[in-house]
Each structure stands twice: as C-alpha cells, then as structure tokens.
Short mmCIF file of C-alpha atoms and ligand atoms in Angstrom, two decimals:
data_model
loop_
_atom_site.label_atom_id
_atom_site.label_comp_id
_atom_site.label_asym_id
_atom_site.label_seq_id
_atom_site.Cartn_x
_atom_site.Cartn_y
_atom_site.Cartn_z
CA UNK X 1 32.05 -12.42 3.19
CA UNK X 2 33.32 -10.42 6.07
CA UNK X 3 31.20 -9.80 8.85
CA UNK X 4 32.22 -6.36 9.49
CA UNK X 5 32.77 -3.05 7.62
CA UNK X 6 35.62 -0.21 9.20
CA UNK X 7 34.71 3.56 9.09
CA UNK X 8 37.39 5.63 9.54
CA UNK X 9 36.85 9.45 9.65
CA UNK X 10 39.32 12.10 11.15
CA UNK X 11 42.03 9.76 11.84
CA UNK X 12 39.86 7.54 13.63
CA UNK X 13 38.43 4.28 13.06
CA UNK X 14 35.29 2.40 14.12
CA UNK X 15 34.34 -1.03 13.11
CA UNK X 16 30.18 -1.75 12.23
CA UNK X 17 28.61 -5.32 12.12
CA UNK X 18 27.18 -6.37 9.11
CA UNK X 19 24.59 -8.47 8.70
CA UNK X 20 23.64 -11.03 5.93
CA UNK X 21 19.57 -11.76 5.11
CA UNK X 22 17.74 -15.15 4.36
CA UNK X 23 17.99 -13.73 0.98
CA UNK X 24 22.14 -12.68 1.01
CA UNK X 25 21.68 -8.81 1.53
CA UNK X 26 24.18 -7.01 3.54
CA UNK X 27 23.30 -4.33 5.71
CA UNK X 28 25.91 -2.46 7.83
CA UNK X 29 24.74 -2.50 11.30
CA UNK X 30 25.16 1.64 12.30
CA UNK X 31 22.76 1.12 15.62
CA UNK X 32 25.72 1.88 17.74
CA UNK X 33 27.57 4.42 15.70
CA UNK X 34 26.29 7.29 17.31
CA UNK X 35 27.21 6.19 20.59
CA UNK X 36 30.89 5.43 19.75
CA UNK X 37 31.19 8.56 17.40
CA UNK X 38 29.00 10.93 17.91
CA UNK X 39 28.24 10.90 14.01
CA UNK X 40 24.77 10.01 12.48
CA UNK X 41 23.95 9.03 8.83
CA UNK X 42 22.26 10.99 6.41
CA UNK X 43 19.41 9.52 4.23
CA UNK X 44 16.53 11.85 3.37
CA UNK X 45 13.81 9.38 2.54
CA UNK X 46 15.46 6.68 3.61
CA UNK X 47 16.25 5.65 0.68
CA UNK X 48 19.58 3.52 1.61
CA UNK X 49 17.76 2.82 5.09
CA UNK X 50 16.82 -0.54 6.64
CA UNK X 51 14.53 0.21 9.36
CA UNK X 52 13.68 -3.30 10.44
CA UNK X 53 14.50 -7.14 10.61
CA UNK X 54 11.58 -8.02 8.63
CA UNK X 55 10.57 -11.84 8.01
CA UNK X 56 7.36 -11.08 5.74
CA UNK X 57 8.10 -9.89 2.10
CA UNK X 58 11.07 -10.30 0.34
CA UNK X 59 11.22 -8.02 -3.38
CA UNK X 60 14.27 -7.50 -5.03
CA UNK X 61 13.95 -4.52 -7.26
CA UNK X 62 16.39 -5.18 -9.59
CA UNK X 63 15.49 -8.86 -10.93
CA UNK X 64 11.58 -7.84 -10.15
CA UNK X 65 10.89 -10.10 -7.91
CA UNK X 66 8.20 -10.15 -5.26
CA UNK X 67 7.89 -12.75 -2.72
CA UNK X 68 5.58 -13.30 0.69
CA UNK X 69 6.90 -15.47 3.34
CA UNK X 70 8.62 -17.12 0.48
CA UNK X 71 5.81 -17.75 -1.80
CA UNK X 72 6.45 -16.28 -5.27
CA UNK X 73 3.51 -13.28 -6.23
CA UNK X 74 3.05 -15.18 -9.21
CA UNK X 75 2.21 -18.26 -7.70
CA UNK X 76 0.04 -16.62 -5.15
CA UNK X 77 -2.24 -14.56 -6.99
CA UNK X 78 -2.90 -17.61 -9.31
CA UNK X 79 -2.95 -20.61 -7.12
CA UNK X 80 -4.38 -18.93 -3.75
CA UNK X 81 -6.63 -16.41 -2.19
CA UNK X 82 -6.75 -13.02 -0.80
CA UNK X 83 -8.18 -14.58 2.37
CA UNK X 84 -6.02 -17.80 2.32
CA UNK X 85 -2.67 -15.12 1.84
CA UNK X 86 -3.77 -12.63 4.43
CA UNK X 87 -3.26 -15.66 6.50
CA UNK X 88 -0.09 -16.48 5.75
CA UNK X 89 1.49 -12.59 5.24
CA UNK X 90 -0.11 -12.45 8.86
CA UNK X 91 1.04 -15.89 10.67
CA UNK X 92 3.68 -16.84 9.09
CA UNK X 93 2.61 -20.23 6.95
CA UNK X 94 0.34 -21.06 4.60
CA UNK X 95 -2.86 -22.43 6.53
CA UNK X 96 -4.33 -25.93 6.45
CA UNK X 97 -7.84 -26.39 5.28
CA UNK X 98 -9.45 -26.12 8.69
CA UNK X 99 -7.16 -23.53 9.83
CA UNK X 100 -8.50 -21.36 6.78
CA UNK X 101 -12.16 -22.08 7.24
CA UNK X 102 -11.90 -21.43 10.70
CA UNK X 103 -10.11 -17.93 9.74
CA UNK X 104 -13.35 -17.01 7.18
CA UNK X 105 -15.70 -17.76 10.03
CA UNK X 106 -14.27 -15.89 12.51
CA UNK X 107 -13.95 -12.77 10.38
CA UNK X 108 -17.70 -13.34 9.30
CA UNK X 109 -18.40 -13.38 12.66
CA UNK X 110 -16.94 -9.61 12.68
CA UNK X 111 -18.29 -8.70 9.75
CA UNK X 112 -21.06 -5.71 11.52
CA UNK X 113 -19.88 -2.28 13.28
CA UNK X 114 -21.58 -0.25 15.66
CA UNK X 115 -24.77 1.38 14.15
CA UNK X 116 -23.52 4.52 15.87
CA UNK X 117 -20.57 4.59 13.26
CA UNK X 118 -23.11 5.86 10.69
CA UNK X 119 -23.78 9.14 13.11
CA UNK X 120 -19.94 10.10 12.25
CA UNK X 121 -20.17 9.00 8.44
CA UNK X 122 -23.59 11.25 8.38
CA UNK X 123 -21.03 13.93 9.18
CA UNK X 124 -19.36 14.14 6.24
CA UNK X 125 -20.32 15.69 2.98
CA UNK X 126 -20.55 13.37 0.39
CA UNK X 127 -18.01 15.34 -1.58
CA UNK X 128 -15.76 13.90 1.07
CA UNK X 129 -13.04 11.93 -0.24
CA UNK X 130 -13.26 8.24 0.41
CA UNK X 131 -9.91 7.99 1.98
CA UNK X 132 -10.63 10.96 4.14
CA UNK X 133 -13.33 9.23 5.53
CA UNK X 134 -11.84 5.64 5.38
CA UNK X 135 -8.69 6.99 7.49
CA UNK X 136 -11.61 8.68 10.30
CA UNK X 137 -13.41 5.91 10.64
CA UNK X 138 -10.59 3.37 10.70
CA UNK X 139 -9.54 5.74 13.66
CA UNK X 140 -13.22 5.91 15.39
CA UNK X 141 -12.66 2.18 15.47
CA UNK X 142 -10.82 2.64 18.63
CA UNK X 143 -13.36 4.43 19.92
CA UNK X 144 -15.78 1.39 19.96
CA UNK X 145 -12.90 -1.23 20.69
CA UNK X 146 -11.10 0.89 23.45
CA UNK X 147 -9.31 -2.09 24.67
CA UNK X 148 -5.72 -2.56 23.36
CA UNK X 149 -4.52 -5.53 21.58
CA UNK X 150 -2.41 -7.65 24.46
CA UNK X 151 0.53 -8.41 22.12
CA UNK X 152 1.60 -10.86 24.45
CA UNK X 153 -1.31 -13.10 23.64
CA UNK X 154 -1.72 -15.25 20.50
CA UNK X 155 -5.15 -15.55 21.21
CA UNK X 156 -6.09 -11.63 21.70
CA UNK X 157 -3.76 -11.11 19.08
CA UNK X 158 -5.95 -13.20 16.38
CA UNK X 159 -9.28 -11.87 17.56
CA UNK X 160 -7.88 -8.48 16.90
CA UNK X 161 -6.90 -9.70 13.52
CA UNK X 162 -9.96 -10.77 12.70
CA UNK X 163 -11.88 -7.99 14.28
CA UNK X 164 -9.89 -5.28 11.81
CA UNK X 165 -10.15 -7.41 8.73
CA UNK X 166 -13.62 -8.04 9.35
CA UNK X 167 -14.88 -4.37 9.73
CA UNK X 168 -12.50 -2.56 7.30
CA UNK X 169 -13.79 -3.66 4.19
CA UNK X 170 -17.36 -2.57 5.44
CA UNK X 171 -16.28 1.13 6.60
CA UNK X 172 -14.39 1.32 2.72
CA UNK X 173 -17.50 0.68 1.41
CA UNK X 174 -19.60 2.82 3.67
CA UNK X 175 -16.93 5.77 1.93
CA UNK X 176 -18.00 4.59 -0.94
CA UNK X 177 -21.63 4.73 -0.70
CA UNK X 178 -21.68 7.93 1.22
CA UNK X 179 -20.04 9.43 -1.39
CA UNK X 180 -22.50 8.35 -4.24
CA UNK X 181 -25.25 9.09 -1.38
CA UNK X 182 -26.24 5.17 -1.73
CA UNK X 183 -27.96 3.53 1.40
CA UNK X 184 -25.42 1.65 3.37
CA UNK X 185 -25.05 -2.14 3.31
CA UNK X 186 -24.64 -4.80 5.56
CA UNK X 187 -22.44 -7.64 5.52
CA UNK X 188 -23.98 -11.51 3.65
CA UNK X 189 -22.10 -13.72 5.55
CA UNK X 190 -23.02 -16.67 2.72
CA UNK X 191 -20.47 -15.02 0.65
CA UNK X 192 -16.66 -15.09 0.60
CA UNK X 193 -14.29 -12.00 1.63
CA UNK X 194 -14.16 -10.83 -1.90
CA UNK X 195 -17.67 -10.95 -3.05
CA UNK X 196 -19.06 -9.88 0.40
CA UNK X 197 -16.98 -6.32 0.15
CA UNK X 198 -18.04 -5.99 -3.86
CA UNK X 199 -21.74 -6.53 -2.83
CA UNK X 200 -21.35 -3.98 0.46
CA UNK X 201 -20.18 -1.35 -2.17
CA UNK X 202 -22.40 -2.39 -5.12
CA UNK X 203 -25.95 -3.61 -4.12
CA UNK X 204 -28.95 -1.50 -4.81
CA UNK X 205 -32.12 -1.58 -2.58
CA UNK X 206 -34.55 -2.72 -5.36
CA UNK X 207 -32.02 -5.50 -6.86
CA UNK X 208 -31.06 -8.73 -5.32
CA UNK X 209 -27.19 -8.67 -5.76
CA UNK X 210 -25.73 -11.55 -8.15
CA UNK X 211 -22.36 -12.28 -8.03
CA UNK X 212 -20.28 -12.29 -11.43
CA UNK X 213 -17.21 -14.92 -10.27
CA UNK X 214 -15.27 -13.57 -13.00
CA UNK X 215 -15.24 -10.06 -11.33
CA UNK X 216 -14.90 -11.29 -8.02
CA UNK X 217 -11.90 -13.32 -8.85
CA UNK X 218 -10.66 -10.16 -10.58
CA UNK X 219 -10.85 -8.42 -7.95
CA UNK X 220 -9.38 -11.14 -5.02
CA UNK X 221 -6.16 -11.47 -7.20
CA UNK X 222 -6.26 -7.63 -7.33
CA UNK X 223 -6.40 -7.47 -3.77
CA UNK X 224 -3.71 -10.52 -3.57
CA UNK X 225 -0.85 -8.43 -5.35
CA UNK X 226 -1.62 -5.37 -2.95
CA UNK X 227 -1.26 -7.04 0.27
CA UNK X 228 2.23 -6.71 1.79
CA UNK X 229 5.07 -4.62 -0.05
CA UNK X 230 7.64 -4.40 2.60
CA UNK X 231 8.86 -0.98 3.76
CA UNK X 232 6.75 1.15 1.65
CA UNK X 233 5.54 4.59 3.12
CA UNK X 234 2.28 3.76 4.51
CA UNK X 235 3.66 0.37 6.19
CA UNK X 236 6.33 1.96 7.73
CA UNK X 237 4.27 4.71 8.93
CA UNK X 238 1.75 1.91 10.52
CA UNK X 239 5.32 0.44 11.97
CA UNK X 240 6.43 4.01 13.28
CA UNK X 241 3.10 4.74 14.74
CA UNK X 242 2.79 1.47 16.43
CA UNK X 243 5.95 1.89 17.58
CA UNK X 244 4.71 4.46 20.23
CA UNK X 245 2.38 1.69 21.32
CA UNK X 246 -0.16 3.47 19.69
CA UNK X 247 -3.03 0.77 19.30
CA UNK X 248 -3.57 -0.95 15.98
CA UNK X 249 -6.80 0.75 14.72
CA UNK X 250 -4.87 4.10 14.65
CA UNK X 251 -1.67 2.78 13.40
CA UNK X 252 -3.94 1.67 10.49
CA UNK X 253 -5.75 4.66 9.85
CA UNK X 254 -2.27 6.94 9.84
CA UNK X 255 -1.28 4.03 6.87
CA UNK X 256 -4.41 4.91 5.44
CA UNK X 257 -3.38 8.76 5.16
CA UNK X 258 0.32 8.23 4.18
CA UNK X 259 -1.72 5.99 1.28
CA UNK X 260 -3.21 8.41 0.16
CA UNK X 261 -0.57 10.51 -1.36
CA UNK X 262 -0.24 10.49 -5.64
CA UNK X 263 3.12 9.05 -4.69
CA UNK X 264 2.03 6.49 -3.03
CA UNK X 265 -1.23 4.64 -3.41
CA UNK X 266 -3.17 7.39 -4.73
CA UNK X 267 -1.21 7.05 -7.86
CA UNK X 268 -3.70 4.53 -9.50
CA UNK X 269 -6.50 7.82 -8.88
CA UNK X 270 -3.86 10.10 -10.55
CA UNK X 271 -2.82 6.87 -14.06
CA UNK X 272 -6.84 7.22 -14.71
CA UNK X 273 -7.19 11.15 -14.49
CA UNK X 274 -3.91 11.55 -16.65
CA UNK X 275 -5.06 9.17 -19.18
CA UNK X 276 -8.18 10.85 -19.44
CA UNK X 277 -6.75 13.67 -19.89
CA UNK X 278 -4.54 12.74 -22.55
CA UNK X 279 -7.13 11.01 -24.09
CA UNK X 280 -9.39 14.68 -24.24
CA UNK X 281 -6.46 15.99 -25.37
CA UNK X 282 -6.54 14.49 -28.90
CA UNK X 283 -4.66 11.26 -27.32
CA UNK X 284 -1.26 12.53 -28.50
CA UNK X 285 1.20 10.15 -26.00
CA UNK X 286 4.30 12.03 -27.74
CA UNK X 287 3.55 15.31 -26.07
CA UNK X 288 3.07 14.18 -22.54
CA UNK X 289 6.11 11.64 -22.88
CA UNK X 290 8.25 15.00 -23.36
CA UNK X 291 6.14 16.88 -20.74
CA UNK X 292 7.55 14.00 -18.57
CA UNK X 293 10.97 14.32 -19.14
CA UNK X 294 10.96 18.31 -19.13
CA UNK X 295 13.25 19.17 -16.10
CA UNK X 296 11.02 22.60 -15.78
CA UNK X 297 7.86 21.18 -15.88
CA UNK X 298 6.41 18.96 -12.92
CA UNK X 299 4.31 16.53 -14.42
CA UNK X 300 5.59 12.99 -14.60
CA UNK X 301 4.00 10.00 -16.01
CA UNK X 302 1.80 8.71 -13.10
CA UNK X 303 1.78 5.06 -12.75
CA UNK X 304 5.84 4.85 -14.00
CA UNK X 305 8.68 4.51 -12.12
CA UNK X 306 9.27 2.69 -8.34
CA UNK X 307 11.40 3.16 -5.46
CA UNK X 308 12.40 0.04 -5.50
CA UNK X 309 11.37 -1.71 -8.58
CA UNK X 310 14.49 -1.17 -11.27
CA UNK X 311 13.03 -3.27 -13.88
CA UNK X 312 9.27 -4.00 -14.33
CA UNK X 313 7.12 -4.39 -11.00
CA UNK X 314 6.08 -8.17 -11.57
CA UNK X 315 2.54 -7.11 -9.77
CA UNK X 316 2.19 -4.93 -13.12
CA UNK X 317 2.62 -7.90 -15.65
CA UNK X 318 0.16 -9.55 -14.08
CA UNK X 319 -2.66 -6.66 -14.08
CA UNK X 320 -1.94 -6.02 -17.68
CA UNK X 321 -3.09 -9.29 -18.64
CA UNK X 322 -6.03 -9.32 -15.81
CA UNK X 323 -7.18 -5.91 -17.48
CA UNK X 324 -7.19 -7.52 -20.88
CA UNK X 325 -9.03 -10.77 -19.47
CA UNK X 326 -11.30 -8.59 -17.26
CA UNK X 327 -12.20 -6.35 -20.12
CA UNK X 328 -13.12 -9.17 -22.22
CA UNK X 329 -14.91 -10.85 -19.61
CA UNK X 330 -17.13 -7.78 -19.48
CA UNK X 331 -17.27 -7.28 -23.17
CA UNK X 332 -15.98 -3.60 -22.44
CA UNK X 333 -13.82 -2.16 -25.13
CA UNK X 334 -12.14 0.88 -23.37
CA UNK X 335 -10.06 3.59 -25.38
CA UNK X 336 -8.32 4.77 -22.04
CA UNK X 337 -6.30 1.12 -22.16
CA UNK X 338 -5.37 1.60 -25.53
CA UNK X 339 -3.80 4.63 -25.13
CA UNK X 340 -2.12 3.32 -21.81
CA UNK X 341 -0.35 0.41 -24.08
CA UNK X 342 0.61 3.40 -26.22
CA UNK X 343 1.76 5.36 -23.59
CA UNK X 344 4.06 2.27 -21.97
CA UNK X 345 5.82 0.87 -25.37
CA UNK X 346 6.82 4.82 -26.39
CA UNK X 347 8.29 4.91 -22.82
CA UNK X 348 9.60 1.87 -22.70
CA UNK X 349 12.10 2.23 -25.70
CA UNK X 350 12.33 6.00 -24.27
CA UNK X 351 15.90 6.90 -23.61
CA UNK X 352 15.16 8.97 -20.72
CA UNK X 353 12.58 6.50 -18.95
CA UNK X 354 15.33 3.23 -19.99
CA UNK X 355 18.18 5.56 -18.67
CA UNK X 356 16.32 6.02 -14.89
CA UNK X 357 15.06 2.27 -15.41
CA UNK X 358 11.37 3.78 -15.26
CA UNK X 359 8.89 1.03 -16.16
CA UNK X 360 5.11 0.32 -15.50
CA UNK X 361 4.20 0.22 -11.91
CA UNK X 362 1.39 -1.43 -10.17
CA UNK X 363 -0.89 1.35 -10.34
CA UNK X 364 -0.60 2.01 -14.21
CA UNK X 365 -3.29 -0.87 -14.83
CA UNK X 366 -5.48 -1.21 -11.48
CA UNK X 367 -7.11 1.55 -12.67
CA UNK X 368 -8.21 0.16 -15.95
CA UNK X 369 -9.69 -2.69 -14.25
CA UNK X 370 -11.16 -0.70 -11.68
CA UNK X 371 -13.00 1.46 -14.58
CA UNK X 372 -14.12 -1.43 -15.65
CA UNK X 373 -15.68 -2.95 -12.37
CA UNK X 374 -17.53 0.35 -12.50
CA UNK X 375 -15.77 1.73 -9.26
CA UNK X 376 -15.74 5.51 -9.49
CA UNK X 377 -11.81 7.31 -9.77
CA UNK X 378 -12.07 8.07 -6.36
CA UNK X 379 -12.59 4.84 -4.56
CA UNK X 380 -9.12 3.38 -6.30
CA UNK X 381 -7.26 4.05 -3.65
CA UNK X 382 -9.61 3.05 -0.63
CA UNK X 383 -9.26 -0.69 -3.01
CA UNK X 384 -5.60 -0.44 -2.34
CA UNK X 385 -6.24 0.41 1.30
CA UNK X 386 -8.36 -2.87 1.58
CA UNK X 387 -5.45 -5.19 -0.30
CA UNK X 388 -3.21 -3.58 1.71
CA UNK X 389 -4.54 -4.18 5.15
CA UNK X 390 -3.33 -7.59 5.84
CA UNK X 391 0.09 -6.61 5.09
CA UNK X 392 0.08 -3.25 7.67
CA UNK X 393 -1.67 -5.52 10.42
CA UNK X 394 1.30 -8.63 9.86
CA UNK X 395 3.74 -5.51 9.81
CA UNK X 396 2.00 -3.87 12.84
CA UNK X 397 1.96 -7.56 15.09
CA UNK X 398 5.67 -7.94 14.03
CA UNK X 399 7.13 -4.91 14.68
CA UNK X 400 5.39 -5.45 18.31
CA UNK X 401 6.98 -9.48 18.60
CA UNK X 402 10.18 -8.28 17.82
CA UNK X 403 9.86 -4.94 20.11
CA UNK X 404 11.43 -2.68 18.27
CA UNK X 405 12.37 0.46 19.99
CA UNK X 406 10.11 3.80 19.22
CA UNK X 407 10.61 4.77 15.76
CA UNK X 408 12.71 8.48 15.69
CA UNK X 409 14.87 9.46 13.34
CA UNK X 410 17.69 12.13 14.03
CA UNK X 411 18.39 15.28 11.88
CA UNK X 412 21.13 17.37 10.40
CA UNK X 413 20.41 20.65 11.87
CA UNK X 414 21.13 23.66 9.35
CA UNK X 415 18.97 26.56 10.65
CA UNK X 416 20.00 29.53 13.10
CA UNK X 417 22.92 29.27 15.55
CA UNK X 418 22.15 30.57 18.78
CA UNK X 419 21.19 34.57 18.86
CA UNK X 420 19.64 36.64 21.23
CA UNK X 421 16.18 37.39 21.37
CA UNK X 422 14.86 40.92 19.64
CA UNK X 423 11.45 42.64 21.13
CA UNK X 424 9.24 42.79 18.47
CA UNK X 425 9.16 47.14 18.36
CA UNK X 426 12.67 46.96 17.42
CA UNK X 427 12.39 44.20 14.51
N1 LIG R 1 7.89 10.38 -14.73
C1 LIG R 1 8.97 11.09 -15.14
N2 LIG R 1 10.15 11.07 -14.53
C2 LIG R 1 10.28 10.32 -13.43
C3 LIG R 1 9.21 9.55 -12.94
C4 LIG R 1 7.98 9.59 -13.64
N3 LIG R 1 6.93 8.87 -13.21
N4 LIG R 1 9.60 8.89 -11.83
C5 LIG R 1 10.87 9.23 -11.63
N5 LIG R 1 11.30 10.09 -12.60
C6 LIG R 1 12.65 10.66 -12.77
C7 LIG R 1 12.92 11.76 -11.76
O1 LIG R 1 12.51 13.01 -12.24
C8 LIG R 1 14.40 11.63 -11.57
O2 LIG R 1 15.02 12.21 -12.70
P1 LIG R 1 16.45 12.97 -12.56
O3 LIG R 1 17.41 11.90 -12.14
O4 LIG R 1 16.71 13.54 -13.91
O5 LIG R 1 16.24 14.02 -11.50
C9 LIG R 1 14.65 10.12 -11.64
O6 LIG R 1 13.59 9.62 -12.48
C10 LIG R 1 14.66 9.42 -10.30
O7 LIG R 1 13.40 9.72 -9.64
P2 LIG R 1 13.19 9.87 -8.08
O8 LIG R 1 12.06 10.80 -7.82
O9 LIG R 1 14.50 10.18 -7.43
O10 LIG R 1 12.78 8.41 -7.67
P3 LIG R 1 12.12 8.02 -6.30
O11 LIG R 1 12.57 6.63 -6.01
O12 LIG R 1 12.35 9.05 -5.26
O13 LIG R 1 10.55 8.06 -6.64
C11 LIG R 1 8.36 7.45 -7.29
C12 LIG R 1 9.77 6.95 -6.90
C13 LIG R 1 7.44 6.24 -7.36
C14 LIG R 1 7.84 8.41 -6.22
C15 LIG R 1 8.45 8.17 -8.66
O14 LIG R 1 8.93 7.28 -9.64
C16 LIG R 1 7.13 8.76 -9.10
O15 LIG R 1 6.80 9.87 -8.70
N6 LIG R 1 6.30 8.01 -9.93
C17 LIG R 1 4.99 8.47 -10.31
C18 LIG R 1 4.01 8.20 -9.18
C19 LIG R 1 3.65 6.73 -9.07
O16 LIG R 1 3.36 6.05 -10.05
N7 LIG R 1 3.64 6.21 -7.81
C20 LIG R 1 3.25 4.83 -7.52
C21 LIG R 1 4.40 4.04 -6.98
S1 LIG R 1 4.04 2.27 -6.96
C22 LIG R 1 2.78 2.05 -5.84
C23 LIG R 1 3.03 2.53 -4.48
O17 LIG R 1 4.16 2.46 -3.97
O18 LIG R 1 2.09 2.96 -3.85
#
C-alpha cells in the first residue's frame, strides 16, 4: 500500500501522506495542502472528512459493525454494563473489579447538585422542552464548578469525570419532572447508575419506589448501545467546542443542543410521533412509504437511513429484540410496534430505500421501548443525551490529550466581490 497519494492540478504536482488505521482505513493526509497550494477541500457536512485521530470507537458502516475500544457492541451490551463501559469508552480498558467499584462510589459520591440549581429550573415553564432545559442546566454546571478541568492531571481529570456523570443523570431527570410538574428527586445511593436515574425520574411522593430489574436492565443496555458513536454531530460539536478550551460542562451542553435536532438524536421523538400518526391515519404504511420517496414532498421515514451505517445499524437489531422482550416483560401489547415491523419489511424490500441502502436505524425502536417504560415522547431524547454522555466526555478528554488544534473549518466564498458602498437615500 503506498504511503502517499500525488495531486496534480494546473500543471503542478503535490504529494499528500496517507495514513493507514488500526483498522486498515486510508486517509489522505491534506493538513499541509493549503500551505503548499493555496487550495482547500470542499466537503459540506463533512461527509468525506476525518477530523481526528480517534482511538475510541471503531464502526464500519458498510459490514455494520460497531466496536468500543475494540469490544464488539454485541458483546458489550450483553455481557457488561453501562457503568462498567463508560469506564472503558472513557479510560481506555475494561476495568478490574475494584477499579469498577471504586468508579460507582465515586460517582455516588457526586450524585447531589446545588439546591440553588432548582431556582433556574423554577424558571422555566413546564412546557419547556426537556432538552432545552437539560442543555441550560448542563451549562449552569459551570457556574457552580467554575474551576476548569487541569487536563494535565489524571487525577483532576477523573474527579471531573465523575463529577459530570454523577450530576447529569439527575438534572435529565429534574427536565423531566419539571415538565410533568412532579416534585424533584434526590439521588438513593443503595442503587446502581441505572436504577438510581429511573427512580430520580419515576418516584412519586406517596410510593416507596420498587425497582423492576427487567426494566432497569432494559434500560442499562439501552443506554450501553448509545454511549460513544464516533464522529457524529453532537460529539464533534463537544470536540469543536472543547477545542477552544472551552471547559467540559459547556462543551457538553452545546452536544446536548446539536442532539437535539430530528436528524440527529431527536429522531427517536420524531419514529414515535410519525408512527402515531400513521397509526391515526387508518395505519396505511403504503401511503407514507411513497410520501417518503416523493422528491416534492419533505417527509422521510424518521428512524431510516444513517450517515454512516450502509447496511443495518447493528445497535437496531439489538433494540428490536429488547422491544419485543421488554414488551413482554411488561405484558404490554402495543399497536404502534406492529405497524413499525410493517413499516420496516415494506421498506426493506423497497426499491428506493434498497437502492440508497436505507435500513432501520437506532432510533426506529428506542422509542417503542421507551413507550413502554412509560417515559413521555419528549424525554426520548434527553435518554439519548444520558447514554451518550460517557462517549462526549472520553471524546472531550481525548481531543484535549492529543491537543488538537482549535477546530475551524475554511469556506468557499461565493457572495459579492468587492463594491463600493451606496448611502442608503440613493438605494
Ligand atoms: N426517508 C426517505 N429518504 C431518505 C431518508 C429517509 N429517512 N434518508 C435518506 N433518504 C434519501 C435522501 O432523500 C437521498 O435521496 P436522493 O439521493 O434521491 O436525493 C438519499 O437517501 C441520501 O440521503 P442523504 O440525506 O444524502 O443522507 P445523509 O447521510 O446526509 O443523511 C440522515 C443521513 C440520517 C440525516 C438521513 O438518512 C435522515 O434524515 N434520516 C431520518 C432521520 C433519522 O432517522 N435520523 C437518525 C440518525 S441515527 C441516530 C443519530 O445519529 O442520532
């Protein structure tokens, strides 16, 4: 394989490293071709783009396959924890029994928040959306830890990695219950990661809180298959924020609003509307599969179709069957999932979704299970936000190690040439 790739444009040539992955992908190096050149690349979206050397996640799109630090999703989300993999997306290796009991402890030991937070959730209406609020008060955060994280300190750096995964799940849920006007909950430090944040969102004043492991396991593999997904748009805006030195709270909360988008995480909101709405509709699958694949009409099928993913998103076989074995768990027979196995088997032997290599993303069953947790439409995506938070923070602390320059892209400018100024009486 040769180790270098030759440009040659208006007579001239210029020669570009290339560089070979762990996992034998080339990338042409073009860091310096601006500087010898004067030309830039093009790439709206980035989609051709590498932005970073990244040692984390590994997916290959076309063969669906998603690995952390090596470790197969498959593997993880059935042999391991969301705890036990926030660990390793975050330091690197899997950890050993103490090292992972030590890890719980010290993120119980963050697991409260200044009571003064609640005076800038009691600002919000409760017809606030959760990730509105979730992004704000991941931001306030710095308010009340104003010190930044010395990234030069393994020690400062793992408090701060505690302190953000111990507090975030409690301000999701204080979204959450602000939104259904609930009185807020505090943190039972005699329960695990998982069923601590499903009792912070869930437990009513006049009921003790008892914990259904089937849900809770649910809901920690859930949280397992959203943690890290490389260079997606929320990670690489916590990367590109961080890269000002911006501290880690903020970078956090700006991946919390790029999240947010129906592109993005906010797609698993946008599978559960659609359905429903197909489903008031008479249920007929047919006529939103060609609404889909009308060129003049905007709607596409939420919850289809990936970036990256060119074949089936692996993270989506395995929440198909966890919505079947979660629904059964629960005894809940829901017509919404039948009509989203409709839905996927017309478009998967669809010419048009086949042709574009559409298939089922994660989002097109979270939802279902999320329905069936009881968590209302609007919370789906703050649940992403929560899986998701390891992977920004191991994505933040490694874009930091590996100082990488300020993130800023160049442009193709096509506006106005220069022209002379016109007082506004004579426009
Ligand atoms: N329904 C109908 N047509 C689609 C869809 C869809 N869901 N997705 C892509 N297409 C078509 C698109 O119209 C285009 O057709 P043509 O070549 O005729 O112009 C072609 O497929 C390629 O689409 P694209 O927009 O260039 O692909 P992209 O890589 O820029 O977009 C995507 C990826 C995820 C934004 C897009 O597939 C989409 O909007 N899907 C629905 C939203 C969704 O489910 N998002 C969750 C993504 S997974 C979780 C996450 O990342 O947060």
């Amino acid at each position: 394989m040769s180790n270098k790739a030759i440009l040659e444009y208006d007579g001239k040539k210029y020669e570009l490293p290339v560089l070979v992955g762990t996992e034998d992908e080339v990338a042409i190096d073009i860091e310096k071709l601006r500087g010898q050149s004067g030309i830039i690349t093009l790439d709206p979206g980035f989609k051709n783009t590498g932005s970073c050397k990244s040692a984390i996640t590994f997916l290959d799109g076309e063969k669906g396959i998603l690995q952390y630090r090596g470790y197969t999703i498959e593997e993880l989300s059935e042999k391991s924890s969301f705890i036990e993999v926030a660990f390793l997306l975050i330091f690197g290796e899997l950890p050993t029994k103490a090292e992972l009991e030590k890890f719980k402890a010290d993120i119980k030991k963050e697991s409260m928040i200044s009571e003064e937070m609640k005076n800038i959730l009691d600002g919000f209406p409760r017809s606030a959306h959760p990730m509105g609020v979730l992004s704000a008060l991941t931001s306030a955060l710095t308010a009340f830890n104003p010190i930044p994280v010395n990234v030069n300190s393994k020690e400062a750096i793992y408090n701060a990695v505690c302190k953000t995964l111990g507090k975030f799940p409690i301000i999701s849920a204080w979204a959450y219950r602000n939104s259904q006007g609930l009185p807020l909950n505090y943190s039972d430090n005699s329960l695990d990661y998982t069923a601590n944040f499903m009792r912070l969102m869930f437990k009513i004043p006049t009921e003790k809180y008892v914990v259904n492991p089937a849900v809770v396991k649910a809901m920690d593999q859930l949280l397992i298959l959203h943690e890290d997904h490389e260079q997606n748009c929320s990670t690489a805006t916590v990367r590109v924020v961080g890269s000002s030195h911006a501290g880690l709270f903020a970078s956090i909360s700006a991946g919390v609003s790029a999240l947010w988008g129906p592109l993005h995480g906010g797609a698993n909101q946008a599978v559960i509307e659609m359905l429903e709405a197909i489903q008031k509709d008479g249920g007929d699958v047919e006529k939103y599969i060609l609404k889909a694949k009308d060129p003049d009409d905007p709607f596409r099928l939420m919850g289809f179709g990936h970036r990256v993913y060119k074949n089936f998103d692996p993270r989506a076989k395995i929440i198909k069957k966890a919505a079947d074995d979660v629904l059964e768990s629960l005894g809940i027979e829901d017509p919404i999932l039948k009509i989203a196995k409709h839905l996927e088997d017309v478009a998967l032997k669809d010419e048009y979704f086949v042709q574009r290599k559409l298939y089922p993303n994660v989002d097109f069953y979270s939802g279902i299970i999320y329905r069936a947790l009881g968590i209302p439409t609007e919370m789906f995506t703050v649940m992403f936000a929560v899986g998701r938070l390891p992977g920004w923070i191991a994505q933040w602390i490694e874009m930091r190690e590996n100082k990488e320059p300020i993130g800023r892209p160049r442009q193709l400018y096509v506006g106005a040439t220069k022209r002379p100024f016109v007082e506004v009486d004579k426009r």
